[in-house]
Amino acid sequence: MRLATVVVGREAELDHLMRAVHGARAGQPSFTLVAGDGGVGKSRLLGEAVAAARRLGLGVATGRSPVSAAAPFSVITEALRSWSRGHPLTPTRSPFDQGLRLVLPEWQAPAGTAADLTAAQLRLLALEGVGLVLRQIVEAGKGALLVLDDLHAADPDSLEVVRYVSAAAIEGLAIIVALRPGESPLAGELARSLRGDPASTLVELDPLDLRAVGELIADLLGAAVPAELIADVAARTDGVPLLVEEVVDAYLRAGSVEVKAGQAHWRGGVTLVPRSVRGMVEARLAQLPGALADVLVAGAVLGGFEPTELLAAVARCDEDVAGRALSRGVNVGLLMTRAGTIGFRHDIIREAVLDIAMPHVVAQMHRRAAAALPAGTADGRRAAHLAAAGEHDEAAGVFAAASIEELDAHALLGAERLARQAGRHARSAPTRTAAADALAAVLAAQGRWSEALTVDQATVAESGETADRRHRMVAAALDAGDIDLARTLLARAPDDLPLTRVLAGRAALVGGDAATALAEADAVLARTIDIDTRLTALDIRARALDFLGDRSGAGAAWSAQAARAAAAGRTQAELRAVFQLGKQDFFGGGRPVRLTEAVELAGKAGALVELAWAEETLAIALLLQGDPAAALQVVDTAIPRARELRLDQLGYLLSVRAGVLSFTCESVDALLDEAESVAPEPGLLMSTAAIRADILMRHGRYEEAIRHYEKICEQMTIMPGVAPVDGPCFLAWALAAAGRPGDAQAALRRAEAMPDLARWYFRPVIVAAGRALLAGDRAGVDAAIAAAPGPMPFSIAVMRIIGAQVLGGERAIPWLREALGSYEAAGATAHTDRVRRLLREAGGPVPRRKRPAAAVPGELARRGVTAREAEVLRLLGEGLSNADIAAKLYLSVRTVETHVSSLLSKLQARSRGQLTALSATVAFDS
């Protein structure tokens, strides 16, 4: 079989791939998707890129999706192994090693006891772990190329890794992938998402034009080609390179084309050569004896020719016959050897072999394959063969079981795919139920609560309710914020099971009935129960006591939870307890020392979800206690990770960042809008409403603030047990400032009646000072604020300003001076001008403006750039690499990468080069 020695008709496309390869050598990241129909030349272009990268000395990792049922992460696994076979990879000696074992089972396990993490957490560690391994390859080769072929056949977990590493934009890594459009919904979604990404390039391959077809034929024959032959081949192949090769080979075999003295002679003979790929494949199969042809059909059924014993079992021959069949398949041009492995020359040929074979023969081979494959890890493949053989209900049962196995193995997306396949093939009621239960379990594990509920509700309507199904539905309803549905489900079939009572305690707590929640938790703790149920019950007990104002009892319960969890190796439960203890410290007026500890513990354990929650709460604490710069550093570290990993906490982190930037920026509406679009659920919407109201209060737009506060109060009547907010307390201040004292009195009484008023130290202070404000008691306002058990400078500044406006008198000027001092100390430039104006109007002296402490140029400060980020930007302008910047500033390379990512976002730059150019325009303080 003659193959072309050059690439023709692809000059522009090849040039782009070469620029991507050379860019990797220069330290630039890139992502290129090559899309085109089968046989159009995608793999050939990828091969040219690989060859160029190797000539440059880059690290090269290549993977191809299998045509049979793909295992989780299979194409990524193959790519990383293609490199590691000749180059040792070093364990990261971090929690990411635990996640990497999902992708590379042979990866060295972390020393000591592995953290007890959920499937979702391990998947996140796997994504970041693959990024770390790719960085190793980049470092080893001074640049690297990752090539992934046939992504239309890839498993969903591999596609998720592709999406993650492309978003990570690893310096010095060029990623080139290829797929057939329209053949996989998930791969199609990936392609659509990249179309709108300016950092990615889509290369679409069309068939060759007549000129390029002529050049390809000339290369295949090594001779000049007559125009008639070119026109015939072009018409028969539509310019598809693979088909051009097939037709030319067929003409040579039939004697229709002869090459003499550098000139090709065409003798016509069109009827001697079949007009389709199917016909050409059929003609070549006919050259093989029946037993040998069966081996090729068996290979098409299996999607490959290894292991030989499985191939022989499906073809019903001995292994010697199978070996002869492979040799003859190469000779007739159906098979070829690639990287030491025999396979079909192209998947189009495999599809033609299956199309030619008798349907009953193919069905029998699928049944034999299902019987010959071992149970367990091959269950997905067994199910696919059963489905292809028409054994739909049996296939559905195996798909459902395989889905649960993959869920246990932490391959969440692969588990979902199998569960949905089970649903499509299920015929009997029991199998439909098993498929639906598997899908609901997978969706719940992914945090897709509403979808899991919908599936379970449909199953209950068809098959009835079980305890497991009801428990899953109640948990999903609570996590989705549907407290009424959770209560209805619990009341529908009450029982005394420990898990039922735990869920009842959760529901009571969300509804604000802390006494019932405490009773349910204590009833469960009095029993002999498993450790996980005990840890959950301890958490509910602590939350209930905290709501009831028993801080000491709550702290003891969370401390017990942390100790028991640590002893049992339940990492996430331990982290949650430490996190709650840190929140309790902050809510009581303490500095966020334990919240900082929770961030460090979560980072060391690799619990990225808990890490994001802890970072969000730590940033809130730092901001509200008067350190917005430190808060901004926390969220600017957390947001790029949450965005890359698509964590649910992204919306909350964005809202906190908006709150921080509101002290220096005129408007943060776009950031709040983005947060709400990312996670439009009740808790987040309450948080953004509180931030919007707070901003409006600081700007003196009280009527607008009132509308947001009223929305918060309405939501709190539905979910009173959520995290405490100060909206109901500040509503009275806003009403007073708006000249509505009667409404302010009513709002104050409602705030005073909150059963958990004292759960957060801000709220009693705001209520007590508000009571004095409405009574005209200036000394009482001072006394209430002086009694605050912890720092709350910005809330005090708002109260001082409103106090000065409502009460006036001799205290107005000192109060406004105090507010101005708080804002200036924190660099809150968005509010100092207003307070200065109010001071001037009150007849008080206006102090000189203070020079900002941080040497951040004004144009950068207005866009939220921190002092450290400004240093990084300055050094980028000097042409330093990330490694050089890290060494100069005594930081890790990863921290520098985080700062660069943050600068790209804040300055709306699309590349490192744009940042470098922008740096030259900034007047840095020498």
CSV table of N, CA and C in Angstrom, one decimal, residues 217 247 440 795 828:
chain,number,residue,atom,x,y,z
A,217,ILE,N,-1.5,12.6,-6.0
A,217,ILE,CA,-1.3,11.4,-6.9
A,217,ILE,C,0.1,11.3,-7.4
A,247,VAL,N,-8.0,4.8,-4.0
A,247,VAL,CA,-8.3,4.6,-5.4
A,247,VAL,C,-7.0,4.4,-6.2
A,440,ALA,N,-29.4,8.6,39.1
A,440,ALA,CA,-29.7,9.6,40.2
A,440,ALA,C,-28.5,9.6,41.2
A,795,SER,N,-18.7,48.8,58.8
A,795,SER,CA,-20.1,48.9,59.3
A,795,SER,C,-20.2,50.0,60.2
A,828,ALA,N,-9.9,52.8,50.9
A,828,ALA,CA,-11.2,52.7,50.2
A,828,ALA,C,-11.5,54.0,49.5
